[in-house]
PDB file of C-alpha atoms in Angstrom:
ATOM      1  CA  UNK X   1      76.127 133.806  79.153  1.00  0.00           C
ATOM      2  CA  UNK X   2      76.028 135.995  76.061  1.00  0.00           C
ATOM      3  CA  UNK X   3      78.560 136.953  73.389  1.00  0.00           C
ATOM      4  CA  UNK X   4      79.618 140.038  75.368  1.00  0.00           C
ATOM      5  CA  UNK X   5      80.299 137.890  78.449  1.00  0.00           C
ATOM      6  CA  UNK X   6      82.331 135.462  76.358  1.00  0.00           C
ATOM      7  CA  UNK X   7      84.288 138.423  74.960  1.00  0.00           C
ATOM      8  CA  UNK X   8      85.020 139.797  78.438  1.00  0.00           C
ATOM      9  CA  UNK X   9      86.112 136.357  79.662  1.00  0.00           C
ATOM     10  CA  UNK X  10      88.572 136.194  76.770  1.00  0.00           C
ATOM     11  CA  UNK X  11      89.892 139.653  77.588  1.00  0.00           C
ATOM     12  CA  UNK X  12      90.356 138.690  81.238  1.00  0.00           C
ATOM     13  CA  UNK X  13      92.196 135.514  80.262  1.00  0.00           C
ATOM     14  CA  UNK X  14      94.606 137.221  77.837  1.00  0.00           C
ATOM     15  CA  UNK X  15      95.222 139.967  80.400  1.00  0.00           C
ATOM     16  CA  UNK X  16      96.356 137.351  82.910  1.00  0.00           C
ATOM     17  CA  UNK X  17      98.338 135.533  80.200  1.00  0.00           C
ATOM     18  CA  UNK X  18     100.204 138.734  79.323  1.00  0.00           C
ATOM     19  CA  UNK X  19     100.956 139.425  83.005  1.00  0.00           C
ATOM     20  CA  UNK X  20     102.296 135.906  83.496  1.00  0.00           C
ATOM     21  CA  UNK X  21     104.261 136.021  80.247  1.00  0.00           C
ATOM     22  CA  UNK X  22     106.057 139.179  81.377  1.00  0.00           C
ATOM     23  CA  UNK X  23     107.517 137.280  84.336  1.00  0.00           C
ATOM     24  CA  UNK X  24     108.207 134.159  82.291  1.00  0.00           C
ATOM     25  CA  UNK X  25     109.930 136.099  79.477  1.00  0.00           C
ATOM     26  CA  UNK X  26     112.247 137.833  81.936  1.00  0.00           C
ATOM     27  CA  UNK X  27     113.356 134.486  83.388  1.00  0.00           C
ATOM     28  CA  UNK X  28     113.760 132.936  79.936  1.00  0.00           C
ATOM     29  CA  UNK X  29     115.788 135.951  78.782  1.00  0.00           C
ATOM     30  CA  UNK X  30     118.215 135.320  81.622  1.00  0.00           C
ATOM     31  CA  UNK X  31     118.396 131.615  80.750  1.00  0.00           C
ATOM     32  CA  UNK X  32     118.981 132.211  77.019  1.00  0.00           C
ATOM     33  CA  UNK X  33     122.500 132.175  75.596  1.00  0.00           C
ATOM     34  CA  UNK X  34     121.941 133.545  72.099  1.00  0.00           C
ATOM     35  CA  UNK X  35     122.051 137.366  72.069  1.00  0.00           C
ATOM     36  CA  UNK X  36     119.343 137.681  69.406  1.00  0.00           C
ATOM     37  CA  UNK X  37     117.029 135.530  71.517  1.00  0.00           C
ATOM     38  CA  UNK X  38     117.807 137.568  74.629  1.00  0.00           C
ATOM     39  CA  UNK X  39     117.112 140.774  72.703  1.00  0.00           C
ATOM     40  CA  UNK X  40     113.763 139.626  71.333  1.00  0.00           C
ATOM     41  CA  UNK X  41     112.638 138.428  74.773  1.00  0.00           C
ATOM     42  CA  UNK X  42     113.587 141.792  76.257  1.00  0.00           C
ATOM     43  CA  UNK X  43     111.906 143.786  73.488  1.00  0.00           C
ATOM     44  CA  UNK X  44     108.801 141.611  73.653  1.00  0.00           C
ATOM     45  CA  UNK X  45     108.507 142.352  77.367  1.00  0.00           C
ATOM     46  CA  UNK X  46     108.055 146.023  76.408  1.00  0.00           C
ATOM     47  CA  UNK X  47     105.471 145.025  73.794  1.00  0.00           C
ATOM     48  CA  UNK X  48     103.659 142.943  76.399  1.00  0.00           C
ATOM     49  CA  UNK X  49     103.527 145.985  78.700  1.00  0.00           C
ATOM     50  CA  UNK X  50     101.965 147.954  75.836  1.00  0.00           C
ATOM     51  CA  UNK X  51      99.404 145.170  75.357  1.00  0.00           C
ATOM     52  CA  UNK X  52      98.552 145.277  79.055  1.00  0.00           C
ATOM     53  CA  UNK X  53      97.911 149.015  78.680  1.00  0.00           C
ATOM     54  CA  UNK X  54      95.622 148.338  75.720  1.00  0.00           C
ATOM     55  CA  UNK X  55      93.788 145.632  77.657  1.00  0.00           C
ATOM     56  CA  UNK X  56      93.407 147.956  80.664  1.00  0.00           C
ATOM     57  CA  UNK X  57      91.888 150.595  78.374  1.00  0.00           C
ATOM     58  CA  UNK X  58      89.590 148.051  76.716  1.00  0.00           C
ATOM     59  CA  UNK X  59      88.326 146.617  79.991  1.00  0.00           C
ATOM     60  CA  UNK X  60      87.861 150.135  81.363  1.00  0.00           C
ATOM     61  CA  UNK X  61      85.871 151.080  78.238  1.00  0.00           C
ATOM     62  CA  UNK X  62      83.662 148.030  78.890  1.00  0.00           C
ATOM     63  CA  UNK X  63      83.303 149.073  82.571  1.00  0.00           C
ATOM     64  CA  UNK X  64      85.010 145.884  83.690  1.00  0.00           C
ATOM     65  CA  UNK X  65      87.927 145.778  86.165  1.00  0.00           C
ATOM     66  CA  UNK X  66      91.241 144.407  84.884  1.00  0.00           C
ATOM     67  CA  UNK X  67      92.960 141.542  86.627  1.00  0.00           C
ATOM     68  CA  UNK X  68      89.948 139.408  87.524  1.00  0.00           C
ATOM     69  CA  UNK X  69      90.597 136.487  85.140  1.00  0.00           C
ATOM     70  CA  UNK X  70      93.093 133.670  85.160  1.00  0.00           C
ATOM     71  CA  UNK X  71      94.963 131.870  82.410  1.00  0.00           C
ATOM     72  CA  UNK X  72      95.916 128.381  83.520  1.00  0.00           C
ATOM     73  CA  UNK X  73      97.575 127.651  80.160  1.00  0.00           C
ATOM     74  CA  UNK X  74     100.410 130.158  80.640  1.00  0.00           C
ATOM     75  CA  UNK X  75     100.810 128.999  84.244  1.00  0.00           C
ATOM     76  CA  UNK X  76     101.320 125.426  83.021  1.00  0.00           C
ATOM     77  CA  UNK X  77     103.802 126.601  80.406  1.00  0.00           C
ATOM     78  CA  UNK X  78     105.721 128.589  83.023  1.00  0.00           C
ATOM     79  CA  UNK X  79     106.009 125.414  85.085  1.00  0.00           C
ATOM     80  CA  UNK X  80     107.184 123.564  81.981  1.00  0.00           C
ATOM     81  CA  UNK X  81     109.801 126.277  81.381  1.00  0.00           C
ATOM     82  CA  UNK X  82     111.164 125.817  84.896  1.00  0.00           C
ATOM     83  CA  UNK X  83     111.378 122.067  84.352  1.00  0.00           C
ATOM     84  CA  UNK X  84     113.126 122.473  80.985  1.00  0.00           C
ATOM     85  CA  UNK X  85     115.659 124.849  82.500  1.00  0.00           C
ATOM     86  CA  UNK X  86     116.486 122.279  85.180  1.00  0.00           C
ATOM     87  CA  UNK X  87     116.905 119.540  82.556  1.00  0.00           C
ATOM     88  CA  UNK X  88     119.117 121.445  80.102  1.00  0.00           C
ATOM     89  CA  UNK X  89     122.681 122.484  80.700  1.00  0.00           C
ATOM     90  CA  UNK X  90     123.315 126.172  81.327  1.00  0.00           C
ATOM     91  CA  UNK X  91     125.071 128.025  78.528  1.00  0.00           C
ATOM     92  CA  UNK X  92     124.169 125.591  75.749  1.00  0.00           C
ATOM     93  CA  UNK X  93     122.413 126.003  72.436  1.00  0.00           C
ATOM     94  CA  UNK X  94     120.102 123.190  73.526  1.00  0.00           C
ATOM     95  CA  UNK X  95     118.839 125.436  76.312  1.00  0.00           C
ATOM     96  CA  UNK X  96     118.127 128.092  73.685  1.00  0.00           C
ATOM     97  CA  UNK X  97     116.157 125.488  71.706  1.00  0.00           C
ATOM     98  CA  UNK X  98     114.073 124.814  74.822  1.00  0.00           C
ATOM     99  CA  UNK X  99     113.500 128.542  75.427  1.00  0.00           C
ATOM    100  CA  UNK X 100     112.636 129.171  71.779  1.00  0.00           C
ATOM    101  CA  UNK X 101     110.195 126.269  71.599  1.00  0.00           C
ATOM    102  CA  UNK X 102     108.387 127.340  74.733  1.00  0.00           C
ATOM    103  CA  UNK X 103     108.109 130.978  73.687  1.00  0.00           C
ATOM    104  CA  UNK X 104     106.810 129.946  70.268  1.00  0.00           C
ATOM    105  CA  UNK X 105     104.083 127.838  71.898  1.00  0.00           C
ATOM    106  CA  UNK X 106     103.084 130.857  73.976  1.00  0.00           C
ATOM    107  CA  UNK X 107     103.117 133.041  70.846  1.00  0.00           C
ATOM    108  CA  UNK X 108     100.783 130.655  69.042  1.00  0.00           C
ATOM    109  CA  UNK X 109      98.392 130.742  72.006  1.00  0.00           C
ATOM    110  CA  UNK X 110      98.459 134.543  72.113  1.00  0.00           C
ATOM    111  CA  UNK X 111      97.954 134.815  68.338  1.00  0.00           C
ATOM    112  CA  UNK X 112      94.953 132.482  68.495  1.00  0.00           C
ATOM    113  CA  UNK X 113      93.467 134.334  71.460  1.00  0.00           C
ATOM    114  CA  UNK X 114      93.938 137.811  69.996  1.00  0.00           C
ATOM    115  CA  UNK X 115      92.550 136.574  66.670  1.00  0.00           C
ATOM    116  CA  UNK X 116      89.428 135.324  68.415  1.00  0.00           C
ATOM    117  CA  UNK X 117      89.094 138.555  70.382  1.00  0.00           C
ATOM    118  CA  UNK X 118      89.358 140.633  67.197  1.00  0.00           C
ATOM    119  CA  UNK X 119      86.489 138.619  65.741  1.00  0.00           C
ATOM    120  CA  UNK X 120      84.407 139.005  68.905  1.00  0.00           C
ATOM    121  CA  UNK X 121      85.099 142.760  69.060  1.00  0.00           C
ATOM    122  CA  UNK X 122      84.032 143.085  65.436  1.00  0.00           C
ATOM    123  CA  UNK X 123      80.854 141.075  66.027  1.00  0.00           C
ATOM    124  CA  UNK X 124      79.949 143.108  69.113  1.00  0.00           C
ATOM    125  CA  UNK X 125      80.509 146.363  67.156  1.00  0.00           C
ATOM    126  CA  UNK X 126      83.435 147.662  69.230  1.00  0.00           C
ATOM    127  CA  UNK X 127      85.469 149.355  66.450  1.00  0.00           C
ATOM    128  CA  UNK X 128      88.004 151.162  68.676  1.00  0.00           C
ATOM    129  CA  UNK X 129      88.532 147.985  70.687  1.00  0.00           C
ATOM    130  CA  UNK X 130      88.926 146.004  67.462  1.00  0.00           C
ATOM    131  CA  UNK X 131      91.700 148.373  66.376  1.00  0.00           C
ATOM    132  CA  UNK X 132      93.608 147.950  69.663  1.00  0.00           C
ATOM    133  CA  UNK X 133      93.254 144.175  69.554  1.00  0.00           C
ATOM    134  CA  UNK X 134      94.402 144.068  65.912  1.00  0.00           C
ATOM    135  CA  UNK X 135      97.523 145.972  66.957  1.00  0.00           C
ATOM    136  CA  UNK X 136      98.199 143.380  69.666  1.00  0.00           C
ATOM    137  CA  UNK X 137      97.609 140.554  67.192  1.00  0.00           C
ATOM    138  CA  UNK X 138      99.972 142.073  64.620  1.00  0.00           C
ATOM    139  CA  UNK X 139     102.683 142.534  67.287  1.00  0.00           C
ATOM    140  CA  UNK X 140     102.378 138.863  68.267  1.00  0.00           C
ATOM    141  CA  UNK X 141     102.548 137.708  64.644  1.00  0.00           C
ATOM    142  CA  UNK X 142     105.695 139.801  64.064  1.00  0.00           C
ATOM    143  CA  UNK X 143     107.318 138.392  67.193  1.00  0.00           C
ATOM    144  CA  UNK X 144     106.503 134.834  66.101  1.00  0.00           C
ATOM    145  CA  UNK X 145     108.056 135.511  62.684  1.00  0.00           C
ATOM    146  CA  UNK X 146     111.159 137.032  64.289  1.00  0.00           C
ATOM    147  CA  UNK X 147     111.504 134.070  66.663  1.00  0.00           C
ATOM    148  CA  UNK X 148     111.255 131.614  63.775  1.00  0.00           C
ATOM    149  CA  UNK X 149     113.978 133.497  61.902  1.00  0.00           C
ATOM    150  CA  UNK X 150     116.285 133.535  64.943  1.00  0.00           C
ATOM    151  CA  UNK X 151     115.748 129.804  65.373  1.00  0.00           C
ATOM    152  CA  UNK X 152     116.411 129.049  61.732  1.00  0.00           C
ATOM    153  CA  UNK X 153     119.487 131.274  61.415  1.00  0.00           C
ATOM    154  CA  UNK X 154     121.168 130.855  64.801  1.00  0.00           C
ATOM    155  CA  UNK X 155     119.707 128.558  67.423  1.00  0.00           C
ATOM    156  CA  UNK X 156     119.039 125.313  65.559  1.00  0.00           C
ATOM    157  CA  UNK X 157     122.386 125.382  63.681  1.00  0.00           C
ATOM    158  CA  UNK X 158     124.214 126.009  66.978  1.00  0.00           C
ATOM    159  CA  UNK X 159     122.400 123.108  68.662  1.00  0.00           C
ATOM    160  CA  UNK X 160     123.204 120.837  65.730  1.00  0.00           C
ATOM    161  CA  UNK X 161     126.883 121.831  65.942  1.00  0.00           C
ATOM    162  CA  UNK X 162     126.861 120.996  69.667  1.00  0.00           C
ATOM    163  CA  UNK X 163     125.438 117.555  68.869  1.00  0.00           C
ATOM    164  CA  UNK X 164     128.266 116.910  66.408  1.00  0.00           C
ATOM    165  CA  UNK X 165     130.990 117.567  68.997  1.00  0.00           C
TER     166      UNK X 165
END
């Protein structure tokens, strides 16, 4: 296995992760109570679709079919999300805390993966691919920052107020 193979494996894995996250984000958006959280999950679904388009183009450029890899990590997190939804009461700020925490974990994974892929694309001299992957990475970093702000301003204070009742 060479560096190019490792790069393609990473692309396949993030492609599957993005596909799985699209489904997971839709379900979490329905489960969320806070409107800002719902909005960011909805808008990030559109961003994820854009990333899938970029990944399709990248894999096509590398003459590799899209959709051949699997990402067990996102699958495990999706299962965890289902379990958390069953354990938290519908319509509560605590449920939003659970949704926010899970999405932030996924964001950290995606940021790390895209960061690694940018480095691999640079090392394998794929400048156009590097640019597309940097765009994906920057989108994920912005979403993580926005999620943190929503948590700090709305979700955690609401959950604390629920605890005080």
